[in-house]
């Protein structure tokens, strides 16, 4: 095998590795970090309030945490913090 053929195979191998690393990095980039996730207690409170409001025919539009000032709302894919 000639040096040129080895270089072509080596380049193809590293190109493949770069693509797989980039896909993994992209997935991690779009995944929320621990500090960006909605706290568990907020999810529990929201679910309990939704149940209570639903019995009376109301809908919860959002929550605001008095301590932190953060606002939370629910859409089709879950409970999220409102960006200001």
Coordinates of C-alpha atoms in Angstrom, one line a residue:
X1 CA 0.0 0.0 0.0
X2 CA 1.4 3.3 -1.0
X3 CA 1.7 6.3 1.3
X4 CA -0.9 8.2 -0.7
X5 CA -3.5 5.4 -0.2
X6 CA -2.7 5.4 3.6
X7 CA -3.2 9.1 3.8
X8 CA -6.6 8.8 2.0
X9 CA -7.8 6.1 4.4
X10 CA -6.5 8.0 7.4
X11 CA -8.2 11.2 6.2
X12 CA -11.5 9.3 5.7
X13 CA -11.2 7.8 9.2
X14 CA -10.7 11.2 10.8
X15 CA -13.4 12.8 8.8
X16 CA -15.8 10.1 10.1
X17 CA -14.7 10.8 13.7
X18 CA -15.2 14.5 13.3
X19 CA -18.7 14.0 12.0
X20 CA -19.7 11.7 14.9
X21 CA -18.1 14.1 17.4
X22 CA -19.9 17.1 15.9
X23 CA -23.3 15.3 16.1
X24 CA -22.7 14.5 19.8
X25 CA -21.6 18.0 20.5
X26 CA -24.6 19.4 18.7
X27 CA -26.9 17.2 20.8
X28 CA -25.3 18.3 24.0
X29 CA -25.4 22.0 22.9
X30 CA -29.2 21.9 22.5
X31 CA -29.8 19.8 25.6
X32 CA -30.5 22.1 28.6
X33 CA -27.9 22.2 31.3
X34 CA -28.8 21.4 35.0
X35 CA -29.0 25.1 35.8
X36 CA -31.4 25.7 32.9
X37 CA -33.9 22.9 33.8
X38 CA -37.2 23.7 35.4
X39 CA -36.9 22.8 39.2
X40 CA -38.9 19.7 40.3
X41 CA -40.9 21.7 42.9
X42 CA -42.2 24.0 40.1
X43 CA -43.4 21.1 38.1
X44 CA -45.2 19.6 41.1
X45 CA -46.9 22.8 42.0
X46 CA -47.9 23.5 38.4
X47 CA -49.4 20.0 38.1
X48 CA -51.4 20.3 41.3
X49 CA -52.7 23.8 40.5
X50 CA -53.7 22.6 37.0
X51 CA -55.7 19.8 38.6
X52 CA -57.4 22.1 41.0
X53 CA -58.2 24.7 38.4
X54 CA -59.4 22.1 35.9
X55 CA -62.1 21.0 38.3
X56 CA -63.5 24.5 38.3
X57 CA -63.1 25.0 34.6
X58 CA -60.1 27.2 34.7
X59 CA -56.7 27.0 33.1
X60 CA -53.3 28.0 34.6
X61 CA -51.6 30.5 32.3
X62 CA -48.3 30.7 34.2
X63 CA -46.5 30.9 37.5
X64 CA -44.1 33.4 38.9
X65 CA -41.7 32.4 41.7
X66 CA -41.8 35.2 44.4
X67 CA -38.3 34.3 45.6
X68 CA -36.5 34.2 42.3
X69 CA -38.8 36.3 40.2
X70 CA -38.7 33.7 37.4
X71 CA -41.9 33.0 35.4
X72 CA -42.9 29.5 34.2
X73 CA -45.4 28.5 31.6
X74 CA -46.5 25.3 29.9
X75 CA -46.7 24.6 26.2
X76 CA -47.0 21.4 24.2
X77 CA -43.6 20.1 25.0
X78 CA -43.5 20.7 28.8
X79 CA -43.0 23.4 31.4
X80 CA -40.5 26.1 30.6
X81 CA -39.0 29.3 32.1
X82 CA -40.1 32.4 30.3
X83 CA -37.1 34.4 28.9
X84 CA -37.2 38.1 29.5

